[in-house]
Structure formats: C-alpha cells, structure tokens
mmCIF file of C-alpha atoms in Angstrom:
data_model
loop_
_atom_site.group_PDB
_atom_site.id
_atom_site.type_symbol
_atom_site.label_atom_id
_atom_site.label_comp_id
_atom_site.label_asym_id
_atom_site.label_seq_id
_atom_site.Cartn_x
_atom_site.Cartn_y
_atom_site.Cartn_z
ATOM 1 C CA MET V 45 46.180 -4.765 -3.982
ATOM 2 C CA THR V 46 48.606 -2.833 -6.204
ATOM 3 C CA ARG V 47 52.779 -2.510 -6.132
ATOM 4 C CA GLY V 48 52.218 0.953 -5.510
ATOM 5 C CA SER V 49 50.086 0.110 -2.938
ATOM 6 C CA VAL V 50 53.233 -2.023 -1.109
ATOM 7 C CA ASN V 51 55.967 0.561 -1.306
ATOM 8 C CA HIS V 52 52.946 3.322 -0.032
ATOM 9 C CA ARG V 53 53.173 1.448 3.607
ATOM 10 C CA ARG V 54 57.220 0.931 3.664
ATOM 11 C CA LEU V 55 57.457 4.699 2.793
ATOM 12 C CA ARG V 56 55.000 5.558 5.462
ATOM 13 C CA ALA V 57 56.885 3.348 8.108
ATOM 14 C CA SER V 58 60.530 5.078 7.255
ATOM 15 C CA LEU V 59 58.728 8.519 7.384
ATOM 16 C CA VAL V 60 56.651 7.949 10.482
ATOM 17 C CA SER V 61 60.715 6.609 12.233
ATOM 18 C CA ALA V 62 61.750 9.930 10.839
ATOM 19 C CA SER V 63 59.301 12.194 11.916
ATOM 20 C CA LEU V 64 59.618 11.084 15.358
ATOM 21 C CA LEU V 65 63.188 11.944 15.487
ATOM 22 C CA ALA V 66 62.979 15.269 14.713
ATOM 23 C CA SER V 67 59.710 16.854 16.543
ATOM 24 C CA VAL V 68 59.054 20.430 16.676
ATOM 25 C CA ALA V 69 55.810 21.924 17.746
ATOM 26 C CA LEU V 70 53.939 23.195 14.532
ATOM 27 C CA ALA V 71 52.687 27.074 15.015
ATOM 28 C CA GLY V 72 49.704 28.597 13.396
ATOM 29 C CA ALA V 73 46.115 29.245 15.229
ATOM 30 C CA LEU V 74 43.409 27.793 13.903
ATOM 31 C CA PRO V 75 40.222 29.975 13.337
ATOM 32 C CA LEU V 76 36.690 29.184 13.648
ATOM 33 C CA GLY V 77 34.148 30.037 11.417
ATOM 34 C CA THR V 78 31.149 32.124 11.902
ATOM 35 C CA THR V 79 28.838 29.777 10.391
ATOM 36 C CA THR V 80 30.628 26.416 10.561
ATOM 37 C CA GLN V 81 31.578 24.886 13.088
ATOM 38 C CA ALA V 82 35.481 23.996 13.717
ATOM 39 C CA GLN V 83 37.022 21.364 16.342
ATOM 40 C CA ALA V 84 40.756 22.179 16.870
ATOM 41 C CA ALA V 85 42.157 19.555 18.042
ATOM 42 C CA PRO V 86 45.976 19.410 19.798
ATOM 43 C CA VAL V 87 48.924 19.754 17.177
ATOM 44 C CA ALA V 88 51.647 17.028 17.215
ATOM 45 C CA ALA V 89 54.981 17.872 18.192
ATOM 46 C CA SER V 90 56.455 16.828 14.236
ATOM 47 C CA ALA V 91 58.856 18.038 12.106
ATOM 48 C CA GLU V 92 58.131 18.408 8.526
ATOM 49 C CA VAL V 93 60.323 15.880 6.644
ATOM 50 C CA ALA V 94 60.731 14.564 2.813
ATOM 51 C CA SER V 95 57.278 14.395 0.882
ATOM 52 C CA ALA V 96 55.274 10.737 1.156
ATOM 53 C CA PRO V 97 52.273 9.122 -0.630
ATOM 54 C CA LEU V 98 48.973 10.465 0.620
ATOM 55 C CA ARG V 99 46.092 8.095 -0.688
ATOM 56 C CA VAL V 100 42.588 10.327 -1.102
ATOM 57 C CA ALA V 101 39.263 8.899 -2.698
ATOM 58 C CA SER V 102 35.609 9.887 -3.156
ATOM 59 C CA TYR V 103 33.078 8.059 -3.286
ATOM 60 C CA ASN V 104 29.158 8.190 -3.065
ATOM 61 C CA ILE V 105 27.942 4.978 -1.399
ATOM 62 C CA ARG V 106 24.180 5.630 -1.801
ATOM 63 C CA ASN V 107 22.123 6.202 0.535
ATOM 64 C CA ALA V 108 20.721 3.206 2.641
ATOM 65 C CA ASN V 109 17.318 4.435 2.643
ATOM 66 C CA THR V 110 16.791 4.565 -1.094
ATOM 67 C CA TYR V 111 16.232 1.177 -3.000
ATOM 68 C CA GLN V 112 14.913 1.495 -6.875
ATOM 69 C CA LYS V 113 15.074 -2.737 -7.115
ATOM 70 C CA HIS V 114 17.214 -2.391 -9.859
ATOM 71 C CA LYS V 115 18.030 -5.385 -11.514
ATOM 72 C CA ASN V 116 21.573 -5.695 -9.908
ATOM 73 C CA GLU V 117 21.139 -3.275 -7.053
ATOM 74 C CA LYS V 118 20.639 -4.582 -3.657
ATOM 75 C CA ARG V 119 19.529 -2.890 -0.693
ATOM 76 C CA TRP V 120 22.990 -1.461 1.773
ATOM 77 C CA VAL V 121 22.869 -4.723 4.336
ATOM 78 C CA ASP V 122 23.647 -6.808 1.530
ATOM 79 C CA ARG V 123 26.522 -4.308 -0.237
ATOM 80 C CA ARG V 124 28.279 -2.906 2.442
ATOM 81 C CA ALA V 125 30.962 -5.288 2.789
ATOM 82 C CA ALA V 126 31.809 -4.828 -0.575
ATOM 83 C CA VAL V 127 32.138 -1.308 -0.288
ATOM 84 C CA VAL V 128 33.849 -1.652 2.849
ATOM 85 C CA ALA V 129 36.227 -4.348 1.088
ATOM 86 C CA GLY V 130 36.733 -1.707 -1.639
ATOM 87 C CA ILE V 131 37.973 1.060 0.454
ATOM 88 C CA LYS V 132 39.977 -1.495 2.379
ATOM 89 C CA GLY V 133 41.602 -2.292 -0.414
ATOM 90 C CA GLN V 134 42.690 0.809 -1.530
ATOM 91 C CA ASP V 135 45.016 1.448 1.304
ATOM 92 C CA LEU V 136 43.586 5.209 1.627
ATOM 93 C CA ASP V 137 44.492 7.486 4.488
ATOM 94 C CA VAL V 138 41.527 10.412 3.561
ATOM 95 C CA LEU V 139 38.284 9.303 1.948
ATOM 96 C CA GLY V 140 35.333 12.117 1.200
ATOM 97 C CA VAL V 141 31.670 9.853 1.357
ATOM 98 C CA GLN V 142 28.330 10.970 -0.064
ATOM 99 C CA GLU V 143 24.785 9.979 0.404
ATOM 100 C CA ALA V 144 26.198 8.312 3.892
ATOM 101 C CA SER V 145 22.877 8.900 5.373
ATOM 102 C CA GLN V 146 22.643 10.773 8.900
ATOM 103 C CA GLY V 147 19.247 8.623 8.968
ATOM 104 C CA LEU V 148 19.374 6.210 11.311
ATOM 105 C CA LEU V 149 19.064 2.249 9.689
ATOM 106 C CA SER V 150 15.821 0.802 9.980
ATOM 107 C CA ASP V 151 17.251 -2.422 11.899
ATOM 108 C CA ALA V 152 16.411 -3.237 15.506
ATOM 109 C CA THR V 153 19.621 -2.765 16.335
ATOM 110 C CA SER V 154 20.987 0.284 14.804
ATOM 111 C CA GLN V 155 17.576 1.868 16.022
ATOM 112 C CA ARG V 156 18.521 1.329 19.671
ATOM 113 C CA ASN V 157 22.334 1.903 18.978
ATOM 114 C CA ARG V 158 21.457 5.158 17.268
ATOM 115 C CA THR V 159 23.602 4.033 14.200
ATOM 116 C CA SER V 160 23.279 5.823 10.926
ATOM 117 C CA GLN V 161 24.789 5.039 7.576
ATOM 118 C CA PHE V 162 28.629 6.404 8.130
ATOM 119 C CA ASP V 163 28.596 5.029 11.941
ATOM 120 C CA ASP V 164 27.911 2.000 10.294
ATOM 121 C CA LEU V 165 30.574 2.172 7.653
ATOM 122 C CA VAL V 166 32.860 3.720 10.259
ATOM 123 C CA ALA V 167 32.473 0.773 12.875
ATOM 124 C CA ARG V 168 33.558 -2.060 9.774
ATOM 125 C CA LEU V 169 36.337 -0.061 8.632
ATOM 126 C CA GLY V 170 37.287 -0.550 11.691
ATOM 127 C CA GLY V 171 41.117 0.241 12.844
ATOM 128 C CA GLY V 172 41.877 3.745 13.019
ATOM 129 C CA TRP V 173 39.179 4.763 10.976
ATOM 130 C CA LYS V 174 37.058 8.016 11.992
ATOM 131 C CA VAL V 175 34.776 10.358 10.873
ATOM 132 C CA THR V 176 35.625 14.274 11.366
ATOM 133 C CA ASN V 177 32.221 15.063 12.853
ATOM 134 C CA ASP V 178 30.007 12.596 13.904
ATOM 135 C CA ARG V 179 27.492 14.365 14.807
ATOM 136 C CA HIS V 180 23.885 13.357 12.654
ATOM 137 C CA TYR V 181 22.210 16.381 13.025
ATOM 138 C CA ASN V 182 21.996 20.480 13.109
ATOM 139 C CA CYS V 183 20.065 20.431 16.005
ATOM 140 C CA VAL V 184 19.954 19.722 20.017
ATOM 141 C CA ASN V 185 19.277 16.522 20.137
ATOM 142 C CA THR V 186 21.808 15.661 17.386
ATOM 143 C CA ASP V 187 19.955 11.726 16.981
ATOM 144 C CA SER V 188 16.880 13.131 15.434
ATOM 145 C CA PRO V 189 15.533 15.992 13.015
ATOM 146 C CA ASN V 190 11.914 15.592 14.657
ATOM 147 C CA ARG V 191 10.688 18.568 16.655
ATOM 148 C CA CYS V 192 14.536 20.558 15.532
ATOM 149 C CA THR V 193 15.589 23.287 17.517
ATOM 150 C CA LYS V 194 18.623 24.617 15.589
ATOM 151 C CA VAL V 195 22.054 24.564 16.692
ATOM 152 C CA ASP V 196 24.906 24.298 14.902
ATOM 153 C CA GLN V 197 26.571 21.000 15.482
ATOM 154 C CA GLY V 198 29.138 20.803 12.469
ATOM 155 C CA ALA V 199 27.144 18.353 11.395
ATOM 156 C CA SER V 200 26.659 17.757 7.297
ATOM 157 C CA GLY V 201 24.513 15.835 6.416
ATOM 158 C CA GLY V 202 25.377 12.304 3.992
ATOM 159 C CA THR V 203 28.418 14.579 3.131
ATOM 160 C CA ARG V 204 31.221 13.156 5.158
ATOM 161 C CA ILE V 205 34.757 13.107 5.333
ATOM 162 C CA LEU V 206 36.800 9.857 7.162
ATOM 163 C CA TYR V 207 40.168 9.621 7.632
ATOM 164 C CA ASP V 208 42.509 7.120 8.869
ATOM 165 C CA SER V 209 43.357 8.329 12.383
ATOM 166 C CA THR V 210 46.613 6.530 12.245
ATOM 167 C CA ARG V 211 48.321 8.062 9.649
ATOM 168 C CA VAL V 212 46.206 11.669 9.139
ATOM 169 C CA GLU V 213 45.440 14.138 12.131
ATOM 170 C CA LEU V 214 42.716 15.951 12.758
ATOM 171 C CA LEU V 215 43.484 19.889 13.548
ATOM 172 C CA ALA V 216 39.974 21.401 12.473
ATOM 173 C CA GLN V 217 36.719 20.731 10.986
ATOM 174 C CA GLY V 218 33.586 22.048 10.251
ATOM 175 C CA SER V 219 30.548 22.313 7.692
ATOM 176 C CA GLU V 220 28.769 24.774 5.711
ATOM 177 C CA LEU V 221 25.237 24.948 4.092
ATOM 178 C CA LEU V 222 24.677 25.317 0.170
ATOM 179 C CA PRO V 223 22.132 27.170 -1.352
ATOM 180 C CA LEU V 224 19.467 25.611 -2.311
ATOM 181 C CA PRO V 225 16.247 24.916 -4.998
ATOM 182 C CA LYS V 226 13.065 25.618 -2.762
ATOM 183 C CA GLY V 227 11.706 22.975 -1.096
ATOM 184 C CA GLU V 228 15.000 20.530 -1.361
ATOM 185 C CA PRO V 229 16.045 18.822 1.709
ATOM 186 C CA GLU V 230 19.832 20.768 3.240
ATOM 187 C CA LYS V 231 22.802 19.899 1.849
ATOM 188 C CA TYR V 232 26.382 20.842 3.268
ATOM 189 C CA THR V 233 30.038 20.647 2.198
ATOM 190 C CA ALA V 234 32.271 19.353 4.746
ATOM 191 C CA TRP V 235 35.738 20.574 5.509
ATOM 192 C CA ALA V 236 39.076 19.828 7.333
ATOM 193 C CA GLN V 237 42.683 20.869 8.062
ATOM 194 C CA LEU V 238 44.386 17.570 8.280
ATOM 195 C CA ARG V 239 47.887 16.667 9.162
ATOM 196 C CA GLN V 240 49.725 14.168 7.669
ATOM 197 C CA ARG V 241 51.815 12.326 10.757
ATOM 198 C CA SER V 242 54.534 10.830 8.494
ATOM 199 C CA THR V 243 56.050 13.898 7.445
ATOM 200 C CA GLY V 244 54.322 16.333 9.741
ATOM 201 C CA LYS V 245 52.383 18.367 6.295
ATOM 202 C CA ARG V 246 49.082 20.267 6.544
ATOM 203 C CA PHE V 247 46.703 20.110 4.211
ATOM 204 C CA MET V 248 42.989 21.275 3.642
ATOM 205 C CA VAL V 249 40.276 18.731 1.885
ATOM 206 C CA ALA V 250 36.479 19.690 1.057
ATOM 207 C CA ASN V 251 33.691 17.051 0.277
ATOM 208 C CA LEU V 252 31.118 18.642 -1.711
ATOM 209 C CA HIS V 253 28.076 17.101 -3.309
ATOM 210 C CA THR V 254 25.663 19.062 -5.400
ATOM 211 C CA VAL V 255 22.060 18.695 -6.492
ATOM 212 C CA GLY V 256 21.292 16.627 -9.342
ATOM 213 C CA THR V 257 19.309 17.291 -12.027
ATOM 214 C CA ASP V 258 19.785 19.395 -15.084
ATOM 215 C CA ALA V 259 17.282 22.470 -14.106
ATOM 216 C CA GLN V 260 19.742 22.787 -11.447
ATOM 217 C CA TYR V 261 22.368 23.692 -13.320
ATOM 218 C CA ALA V 262 22.863 27.081 -12.058
ATOM 219 C CA TYR V 263 22.690 25.449 -8.211
ATOM 220 C CA ARG V 264 25.656 23.115 -8.800
ATOM 221 C CA THR V 265 27.493 26.047 -9.637
ATOM 222 C CA LYS V 266 26.490 27.992 -6.640
ATOM 223 C CA GLN V 267 27.131 25.537 -4.170
ATOM 224 C CA ALA V 268 30.609 24.912 -5.505
ATOM 225 C CA LYS V 269 31.364 28.588 -4.895
ATOM 226 C CA VAL V 270 30.321 28.376 -1.297
ATOM 227 C CA ALA V 271 32.572 24.910 -0.732
ATOM 228 C CA LEU V 272 35.371 26.849 -2.400
ATOM 229 C CA ALA V 273 34.716 30.283 -0.059
ATOM 230 C CA ALA V 274 34.817 27.842 3.077
ATOM 231 C CA LEU V 275 37.000 25.843 2.292
ATOM 232 C CA LYS V 276 39.475 29.139 1.671
ATOM 233 C CA GLU V 277 38.455 30.819 4.759
ATOM 234 C CA HIS V 278 39.602 27.980 7.350
ATOM 235 C CA ASN V 279 43.249 28.191 5.297
ATOM 236 C CA PRO V 280 44.715 31.524 5.653
ATOM 237 C CA GLY V 281 47.944 29.621 5.924
ATOM 238 C CA GLY V 282 47.731 28.817 2.235
ATOM 239 C CA LEU V 283 48.119 25.235 2.705
ATOM 240 C CA PRO V 284 47.261 22.825 -0.129
ATOM 241 C CA MET V 285 44.244 21.785 -0.620
ATOM 242 C CA ILE V 286 42.080 18.924 -2.073
ATOM 243 C CA ALA V 287 38.746 19.658 -3.213
ATOM 244 C CA LEU V 288 36.721 16.101 -3.719
ATOM 245 C CA GLY V 289 33.062 14.879 -4.109
ATOM 246 C CA ASP V 290 29.722 13.927 -6.136
ATOM 247 C CA TRP V 291 29.638 16.671 -8.364
ATOM 248 C CA ASN V 292 26.511 15.921 -10.460
ATOM 249 C CA SER V 293 28.360 17.607 -13.392
ATOM 250 C CA SER V 294 30.617 16.299 -16.176
ATOM 251 C CA ARG V 295 32.560 17.703 -19.037
ATOM 252 C CA PHE V 296 29.534 17.367 -21.710
ATOM 253 C CA GLU V 297 27.206 19.522 -19.803
ATOM 254 C CA LYS V 298 25.465 21.848 -20.940
ATOM 255 C CA PRO V 299 26.009 25.194 -20.609
ATOM 256 C CA SER V 300 29.420 24.104 -18.979
ATOM 257 C CA ASN V 301 30.757 22.344 -16.595
ATOM 258 C CA GLY V 302 29.985 24.891 -13.696
ATOM 259 C CA PRO V 303 31.277 23.308 -10.147
ATOM 260 C CA TYR V 304 34.457 21.877 -12.086
ATOM 261 C CA ASP V 305 34.740 25.782 -13.777
ATOM 262 C CA VAL V 306 35.073 26.947 -10.049
ATOM 263 C CA PHE V 307 37.390 24.637 -8.715
ATOM 264 C CA VAL V 308 39.996 25.024 -11.809
ATOM 265 C CA LYS V 309 39.658 29.273 -12.237
ATOM 266 C CA ALA V 310 40.483 29.110 -8.495
ATOM 267 C CA GLY V 311 43.796 27.197 -9.703
ATOM 268 C CA PHE V 312 42.986 24.036 -8.755
ATOM 269 C CA VAL V 313 44.057 21.442 -11.383
ATOM 270 C CA ASP V 314 42.759 17.466 -12.766
ATOM 271 C CA PRO V 315 44.714 15.006 -12.857
ATOM 272 C CA LEU V 316 43.040 13.399 -15.250
ATOM 273 C CA GLY V 317 42.738 16.806 -17.589
ATOM 274 C CA GLN V 318 39.195 16.725 -18.833
ATOM 275 C CA LYS V 319 38.552 19.438 -20.895
ATOM 276 C CA TYR V 320 35.245 20.538 -21.479
ATOM 277 C CA ARG V 321 34.014 18.194 -24.086
ATOM 278 C CA SER V 322 36.754 16.765 -25.031
ATOM 279 C CA THR V 323 36.915 13.092 -25.279
ATOM 280 C CA SER V 324 40.310 12.481 -24.388
ATOM 281 C CA ALA V 325 42.691 13.572 -21.673
ATOM 282 C CA VAL V 326 44.549 16.866 -22.109
ATOM 283 C CA LYS V 327 47.335 16.961 -20.378
ATOM 284 C CA PRO V 328 46.870 14.797 -17.352
ATOM 285 C CA THR V 329 48.709 15.320 -14.852
ATOM 286 C CA ALA V 330 48.526 11.977 -13.114
ATOM 287 C CA GLU V 331 51.794 9.821 -13.887
ATOM 288 C CA LYS V 332 49.460 7.190 -14.316
ATOM 289 C CA ARG V 333 45.836 6.317 -15.039
ATOM 290 C CA VAL V 334 44.396 3.269 -13.926
ATOM 291 C CA ARG V 335 40.778 2.005 -15.535
ATOM 292 C CA ALA V 336 40.503 5.305 -16.325
ATOM 293 C CA TRP V 337 38.210 4.484 -18.999
ATOM 294 C CA ILE V 338 35.044 3.734 -16.951
ATOM 295 C CA ASN V 339 32.632 6.047 -16.159
ATOM 296 C CA SER V 340 32.406 7.145 -12.532
ATOM 297 C CA SER V 341 28.573 6.778 -12.332
ATOM 298 C CA ASN V 342 26.751 4.281 -13.262
ATOM 299 C CA PRO V 343 22.988 4.898 -12.166
ATOM 300 C CA SER V 344 21.347 1.846 -14.162
ATOM 301 C CA TRP V 345 23.264 -0.835 -12.000
ATOM 302 C CA SER V 346 24.758 -2.220 -15.116
ATOM 303 C CA ARG V 347 26.582 -5.681 -14.827
ATOM 304 C CA THR V 348 28.872 -4.160 -17.354
ATOM 305 C CA ALA V 349 30.203 -1.362 -16.525
ATOM 306 C CA PRO V 350 29.171 1.685 -18.465
ATOM 307 C CA ASN V 351 32.407 3.356 -19.957
ATOM 308 C CA HIS V 352 34.345 5.374 -23.131
ATOM 309 C CA LYS V 353 36.743 3.030 -23.175
ATOM 310 C CA SER V 354 37.565 3.405 -27.163
ATOM 311 C CA TRP V 355 38.137 7.169 -26.258
ATOM 312 C CA GLY V 356 40.573 6.517 -23.214
ATOM 313 C CA GLN V 357 38.487 8.431 -21.020
ATOM 314 C CA GLY V 358 35.418 8.095 -18.997
ATOM 315 C CA SER V 359 32.979 10.562 -18.316
ATOM 316 C CA TYR V 360 32.912 11.854 -14.392
ATOM 317 C CA ILE V 361 30.880 13.383 -12.480
ATOM 318 C CA ASP V 362 32.750 12.476 -9.133
ATOM 319 C CA TYR V 363 36.050 14.327 -8.639
ATOM 320 C CA ILE V 364 39.620 14.911 -7.408
ATOM 321 C CA LEU V 365 41.083 17.768 -7.937
ATOM 322 C CA THR V 366 43.961 19.630 -5.978
ATOM 323 C CA THR V 367 46.294 22.875 -5.601
ATOM 324 C CA LYS V 368 49.890 22.271 -7.485
ATOM 325 C CA MET V 369 50.868 19.275 -6.102
ATOM 326 C CA ARG V 370 52.307 15.751 -8.094
ATOM 327 C CA VAL V 371 49.457 12.894 -8.291
ATOM 328 C CA SER V 372 51.627 9.717 -9.244
ATOM 329 C CA GLU V 373 48.285 7.346 -9.540
ATOM 330 C CA TRP V 374 45.078 7.868 -10.504
ATOM 331 C CA GLU V 375 42.406 4.989 -9.963
ATOM 332 C CA THR V 376 38.622 4.659 -10.942
ATOM 333 C CA VAL V 377 37.973 1.768 -8.491
ATOM 334 C CA ALA V 378 36.269 -1.565 -9.820
ATOM 335 C CA ARG V 379 36.240 -5.031 -9.748
ATOM 336 C CA LEU V 380 35.404 -6.141 -13.063
ATOM 337 C CA ASP V 381 36.306 -9.116 -15.369
ATOM 338 C CA LYS V 382 37.542 -9.465 -18.473
ATOM 339 C CA LYS V 383 34.741 -8.387 -20.592
ATOM 340 C CA GLY V 384 34.448 -5.199 -18.291
ATOM 341 C CA LYS V 385 31.939 -6.520 -15.985
ATOM 342 C CA PHE V 386 31.429 -5.856 -12.705
ATOM 343 C CA VAL V 387 32.515 -9.323 -10.270
ATOM 344 C CA GLY V 388 30.161 -10.030 -7.402
ATOM 345 C CA VAL V 389 27.995 -7.867 -5.679
ATOM 346 C CA ILE V 390 28.155 -4.226 -7.267
ATOM 347 C CA PRO V 391 28.659 -2.050 -4.310
ATOM 348 C CA SER V 392 27.268 1.350 -5.411
ATOM 349 C CA ASP V 393 25.475 3.366 -8.026
ATOM 350 C CA HIS V 394 28.849 4.942 -8.484
ATOM 351 C CA ASN V 395 32.494 4.010 -8.758
ATOM 352 C CA MET V 396 35.067 5.437 -6.260
ATOM 353 C CA VAL V 397 37.996 7.285 -7.468
ATOM 354 C CA ARG V 398 41.008 7.785 -5.853
ATOM 355 C CA ALA V 399 44.176 9.505 -6.256
ATOM 356 C CA THR V 400 47.888 9.329 -4.578
ATOM 357 C CA VAL V 401 49.106 12.612 -4.223
ATOM 358 C CA TRP V 402 52.185 14.147 -2.829
ATOM 359 C CA LEU V 403 52.013 17.168 -0.784
ATOM 360 C CA PRO V 404 54.336 20.042 -1.317
#
C-alpha cells in the first residue's frame, strides 16, 4: 500500500470529525428518469468542508462464465482472491466493474443462494462495500432471465458501481439501455449520485462497457453518447462528474477514439493526456503516474505485462475521465516483479486503473 493511502486514511479521519461538528441539511430534489430507475436515499446532514482525496477505480474483472484456457488464465473460483486482494490494496471509495456477471455462479451453494459474480465479489470485499443496484435482471423475477416479463429494476448487466458505504453515501442510482447491433445481448450504462461522507460533497459517476469489435466502432460511439446523456440528465445541479469503464477503444483506434472523444468534447479531462496517435503523454493532469507504461488490457493473459515502457505511456482501453478537478495520482494496478512479469495469479485479462481525485 502506498504512502498516499496512509495519508488518505488519516486525512479522511480528521475530515469526518470536522463534518460531524458542522452538520446542515443538503438541499435539492433528485429527479427520476423516464427510462431508468433511481432510488433516492435520505440525504444525511453535513456541511461541506475542505476537499479530501477520493479514490476511484475501473476494473474489468472478466466474466466468471467465460473461460478460454489461455496458459495463465484461471477460472473465477481460482482467481477471485487475487481480484479481491487487488481491490482492497487500493483503499478505494468507488469502483466501477465490468463483466461482473449477473448470471448465477455454477456451484451448488451459489445456485441455492442465488449468488451472481458481482454478489460474490461484494460479499468477499466485506466491510461497508455495497453495489448501487443489486438486481440481477430487468424482469419481474429479477433472479432469472428465463420467461422474463420485462420491468425496469435498474439492473445493469455485468456493469456495476460498487462503493464503500462507510465513506460514501448513495443518493440516487439507475441504468440506461445502450443501442446495440442486432443479435447482441443487452448492455447498460450504470450511473449513481454519491456523497463523500468526510466532506459532504456530492458527485456523479457513470460506468460504461461498450461493445468490443472493430466492426462495431459506430456503436461504441453511440453507446458513449447515451451514457453521457444519462449522466447529464440526472445531474441538473451540475455536480462534478467521473466517467469510467472499459470502452474497448484506444488512442490508436481507426478512424478515431470514438467513446473517448465523446466525453472529451463534453468537457471531461483525461488525467493521462492520451492525445490521439501520440506515443507519449500530452499535458497529463495527474500529478503522479504509477505504472502508466503498462497497457490496461492483457487479452492473452501474458505473464509479461503488455506495455510500452519505452514510450512511458501504455495503450489503454480502460478509462477514468473527470470534469475539472485535481487528480493527485493515477495508478495502473499490477503486481509485477523487476522484469515486468505478473507475480502469482493473474487476476483478470484487464488491469485495474485507479485515480485519486479531489472534488471541487
């Protein structure tokens, strides 16, 4: 764990005490969308105090029901401990996960208890960890897609937002169905309005996992536009926003980095400064970058982490973009030895990306 993590905990503790001494009610009604579900939580009394670090991350944890027998690939039951350890090691407040399947795990206990992959992850994280929406499917019987009678439960497939409820309060949440090529299973973007308990500051988060093939470029861009629109629709007060996810598009994509461009044109900032086709960072806003030379994905489960060390900037398809705010640190999370090889079980075919931000 980094020194920043220790300082982060100390600062949090002092700010929690300060906010408890200066309590006032937060104002503002929370709107409900017409195509999404939003659940407004009681807004705790709190006065805003000085900004404090907020640690957010995006992590494609790989669908538990997908196993392709790559050399270093392991099944969910054999790699979930590594996934959980990696998350806990980052001292996170908010985590967007992708491919955290809503389908039930195949073992007898999970089938009996109706446990999905994201249920399993939240339970193993323990403590105050929760998911913004725990519904499996948008069906009357939310536990099964079979003979589904459609109803909006706010479920968002394997794209979920997790948060540490001891540090962050959920105020509203929902999902939005994304446009899809014919024959593709449903995909959603998940959004949430949250409040940092230590400061009383509210903010918005959107988690997006786009379609993945090169031929689906146009759909990726459309999906990003829908995700952005949903985020803005439920943010009439102009709160700070954080957009994250696996966007299946890099700065080397042709004809352009579509989803990324959608958010940047809307005023979002990339802490890594990933200018199109550039091999190095261009005016990155992250004050410190840790292992930014590693690629964010590892599709072949290579023991040597795919990277562009000579450039100093890896190739990313996983993102954390923000509206204007301080970003004190970026980390591409990977447990590597001195030769750049993964140590122990490789948790996923993606590396978690994490940013420490300071809400304005």
